[in-house]
């Protein structure tokens, strides 16, 4: 049987022209951009502040998960395209599917024994509700599996059990060496600073109103 619900995560998918005059895809009007410091590195090096979403950067769409909590993710596709959403680190239970206009003929409930997947395709103007238990500490992406849609910003980051990450995870030296060679900081928040020191963090672009 599927887990219950301790935390509800609503994610609305839209595409729009943003104020940088480009078309972006976004969850909750926030389009993804990779932080300077990898999310896992931030979780490992910011101590108790690793539990603050701000430490990971506004554009990484960070969602903090407590250990062993049951998570329900509700994805509403208001985009005119279908999207195959893939979650790293977990197989989720598919609980409900339906249309955003609540057409009763298209509503599908899972029953007592829902199927488990790591990817689900959501057609235009439809929604899906999935659940999983946060039993795998790490930094896990949820993204559209059409690569160009991910490049347009359709990603979010689950940071699961930050304290357990710090206690149980070590970066291989080869990863550190690669970061050094690429000029990527080996510690700190999304901008390579201490804690939530992000006074000049770029937060845009944002959707243009009326479009």
Coordinates of C-alpha atoms in Angstrom, one line a residue:
X1 CA 0.0 0.0 0.0
X2 CA 1.0 3.6 -0.6
X3 CA 2.3 5.8 2.3
X4 CA 0.2 8.5 4.0
X5 CA 0.8 12.2 3.8
X6 CA 3.1 14.2 6.1
X7 CA 4.1 16.9 3.6
X8 CA 2.2 18.1 0.6
X9 CA 4.2 19.6 -2.3
X10 CA 2.1 21.4 -5.1
X11 CA 3.9 22.0 -8.4
X12 CA 2.2 23.9 -11.2
X13 CA 3.8 23.6 -14.6
X14 CA 3.6 26.6 -16.9
X15 CA 5.4 28.0 -19.9
X16 CA 5.6 31.7 -20.5
X17 CA 7.7 34.6 -21.8
X18 CA 9.8 35.8 -18.9
X19 CA 11.2 39.3 -18.3
X20 CA 14.5 38.3 -20.0
X21 CA 12.4 38.1 -23.2
X22 CA 12.9 34.4 -23.5
X23 CA 10.4 31.5 -23.2
X24 CA 10.9 29.4 -20.1
X25 CA 9.2 26.5 -18.4
X26 CA 8.8 26.6 -14.7
X27 CA 7.4 25.0 -11.6
X28 CA 5.3 27.5 -9.6
X29 CA 6.6 30.3 -11.9
X30 CA 10.2 29.6 -10.8
X31 CA 12.5 28.5 -13.6
X32 CA 15.5 26.3 -12.7
X33 CA 19.1 27.3 -13.0
X34 CA 22.0 25.3 -11.7
X35 CA 23.7 26.9 -8.6
X36 CA 27.4 27.8 -8.7
X37 CA 28.0 25.3 -5.8
X38 CA 26.4 21.9 -6.4
X39 CA 23.4 21.2 -4.1
X40 CA 25.0 18.2 -2.5
X41 CA 28.1 20.2 -1.6
X42 CA 26.0 22.8 0.0
X43 CA 24.1 20.2 2.1
X44 CA 27.5 18.8 3.2
X45 CA 29.2 22.0 4.2
X46 CA 26.7 24.5 5.7
X47 CA 26.0 22.8 9.0
X48 CA 22.6 23.5 10.6
X49 CA 21.8 26.0 7.8
X50 CA 21.6 23.1 5.4
X51 CA 18.0 22.9 6.5
X52 CA 17.2 26.3 5.2
X53 CA 16.0 26.3 1.5
X54 CA 17.6 29.7 0.9
X55 CA 21.1 28.2 1.2
X56 CA 20.5 26.2 -2.0
X57 CA 19.6 29.2 -4.1
X58 CA 16.3 30.6 -5.3
X59 CA 16.7 29.2 -8.8
X60 CA 17.4 25.6 -7.8
X61 CA 13.7 25.3 -6.6
X62 CA 14.8 23.7 -3.3
X63 CA 12.4 21.6 -1.3
X64 CA 13.6 20.3 2.1
X65 CA 12.4 16.9 3.2
X66 CA 12.6 15.6 6.8
X67 CA 13.8 12.0 7.2
X68 CA 11.2 9.2 6.9
X69 CA 8.3 11.5 6.2
X70 CA 5.7 10.6 3.7
X71 CA 5.6 13.0 0.8
X72 CA 2.8 13.8 -1.6
X73 CA 3.6 15.7 -4.8
X74 CA 0.8 17.1 -6.8
X75 CA 1.8 18.1 -10.3
X76 CA -0.6 20.2 -12.4
X77 CA 0.3 20.5 -16.0
X78 CA -1.0 23.9 -17.3
X79 CA 1.4 23.7 -20.3
X80 CA 0.2 22.8 -23.8
X81 CA 2.7 20.0 -24.0
X82 CA 2.9 16.6 -22.3
X83 CA 5.8 16.2 -19.8
X84 CA 7.4 12.9 -18.6
X85 CA 8.5 13.8 -15.1
X86 CA 11.3 11.7 -13.6
X87 CA 12.3 11.7 -9.9
X88 CA 15.9 10.7 -8.9
X89 CA 16.4 8.6 -5.8
X90 CA 12.9 7.1 -5.4
X91 CA 10.2 5.1 -7.0
X92 CA 6.9 6.8 -6.2
X93 CA 3.3 5.5 -5.9
X94 CA 0.9 6.9 -8.5
X95 CA -2.2 7.8 -6.4
X96 CA -4.5 9.8 -8.6
X97 CA -4.7 11.2 -12.1
X98 CA -7.2 13.5 -13.7
X99 CA -7.9 16.7 -15.6
X100 CA -7.4 20.2 -14.1
X101 CA -11.1 21.0 -15.0
X102 CA -12.1 18.0 -12.9
X103 CA -13.8 16.1 -15.7
X104 CA -15.2 13.1 -13.8
X105 CA -14.9 10.8 -16.8
X106 CA -11.1 11.2 -16.8
X107 CA -10.5 10.8 -13.1
X108 CA -8.4 7.7 -12.2
X109 CA -7.8 6.6 -8.7
X110 CA -5.1 4.0 -7.9
X111 CA -7.0 1.7 -5.6
X112 CA -5.5 -0.2 -2.7
X113 CA -2.3 -1.2 -4.5
X114 CA -1.0 1.6 -6.7
X115 CA 1.7 1.1 -9.2
X116 CA 5.2 2.4 -8.5
X117 CA 7.3 4.2 -11.1
X118 CA 10.2 6.7 -11.2
X119 CA 8.7 8.5 -14.2
X120 CA 5.1 9.6 -15.1
X121 CA 3.9 11.4 -18.2
X122 CA 1.3 14.1 -17.6
X123 CA -0.7 15.3 -20.6
X124 CA -1.7 18.9 -21.1
X125 CA -4.3 20.3 -18.7
X126 CA -4.1 17.2 -16.5
X127 CA -2.6 16.4 -13.1
X128 CA -1.0 13.6 -11.2
X129 CA -0.6 12.9 -7.5
X130 CA 2.3 10.7 -6.4
X131 CA 3.7 9.7 -3.0
X132 CA 7.0 8.4 -1.6
X133 CA 8.7 8.1 1.7
X134 CA 11.8 10.2 2.4
X135 CA 14.0 7.2 3.2
X136 CA 17.0 7.9 0.9
X137 CA 19.1 10.9 2.1
X138 CA 20.5 12.9 -0.8
X139 CA 19.9 15.8 -3.3
X140 CA 17.4 14.5 -5.9
X141 CA 16.2 16.2 -9.0
X142 CA 12.6 16.1 -10.2
X143 CA 12.6 17.1 -13.9
X144 CA 11.0 16.7 -17.3
X145 CA 12.8 13.9 -19.1
X146 CA 12.7 15.9 -22.4
X147 CA 16.1 17.3 -22.0
X148 CA 15.3 20.6 -23.7
X149 CA 12.4 21.2 -21.3
X150 CA 14.8 20.7 -18.4
X151 CA 17.2 23.2 -20.1
X152 CA 14.2 25.6 -20.2
X153 CA 13.9 25.4 -16.4
X154 CA 11.5 22.6 -15.7
X155 CA 13.3 21.1 -12.6
X156 CA 13.1 21.2 -8.9
X157 CA 15.4 19.8 -6.2
X158 CA 14.5 17.7 -3.2
X159 CA 17.1 18.0 -0.4
X160 CA 16.3 15.0 1.7
X161 CA 17.5 14.6 5.3
X162 CA 20.4 17.2 5.2
X163 CA 21.8 16.2 8.6
X164 CA 21.9 12.5 7.6
X165 CA 23.7 13.6 4.4
X166 CA 26.3 15.3 6.5
X167 CA 26.8 12.3 8.7
X168 CA 26.9 9.6 6.0
X169 CA 28.2 11.1 2.8
X170 CA 31.7 12.1 1.7
X171 CA 32.7 13.6 -1.6
X172 CA 35.3 11.5 -3.5
X173 CA 38.6 13.2 -4.0
X174 CA 38.1 12.9 -7.8
X175 CA 34.9 15.0 -7.5
X176 CA 36.8 17.7 -5.5
X177 CA 39.6 17.7 -8.0
X178 CA 37.1 18.3 -10.8
X179 CA 35.5 21.1 -8.9
X180 CA 38.9 22.8 -8.3
X181 CA 39.8 22.5 -12.0
X182 CA 36.5 24.1 -13.0
X183 CA 36.7 26.9 -10.4
X184 CA 33.7 25.6 -8.4
X185 CA 33.9 26.3 -4.7
X186 CA 34.1 23.2 -2.4
X187 CA 31.9 24.6 0.3
X188 CA 29.2 27.1 1.1
X189 CA 25.8 28.1 -0.1
X190 CA 24.7 28.3 -3.7
X191 CA 27.0 31.2 -4.3
X192 CA 30.0 29.8 -2.3
X193 CA 29.4 31.9 0.8
X194 CA 28.7 31.1 4.4
X195 CA 25.2 30.0 5.5
X196 CA 22.5 32.1 3.9
X197 CA 24.7 35.1 3.0
X198 CA 23.0 35.8 -0.4
X199 CA 22.5 39.6 -0.5
X200 CA 23.0 39.9 -4.3
X201 CA 21.7 36.5 -5.4
X202 CA 20.0 36.9 -8.8
X203 CA 16.4 35.7 -8.5
X204 CA 14.9 36.3 -11.9
X205 CA 13.8 35.9 -14.5
X206 CA 10.0 36.0 -13.8
X207 CA 7.0 35.6 -16.1
X208 CA 5.7 38.7 -17.8
X209 CA 2.2 39.6 -16.6
X210 CA -0.6 39.2 -19.2
X211 CA 1.2 36.5 -21.2

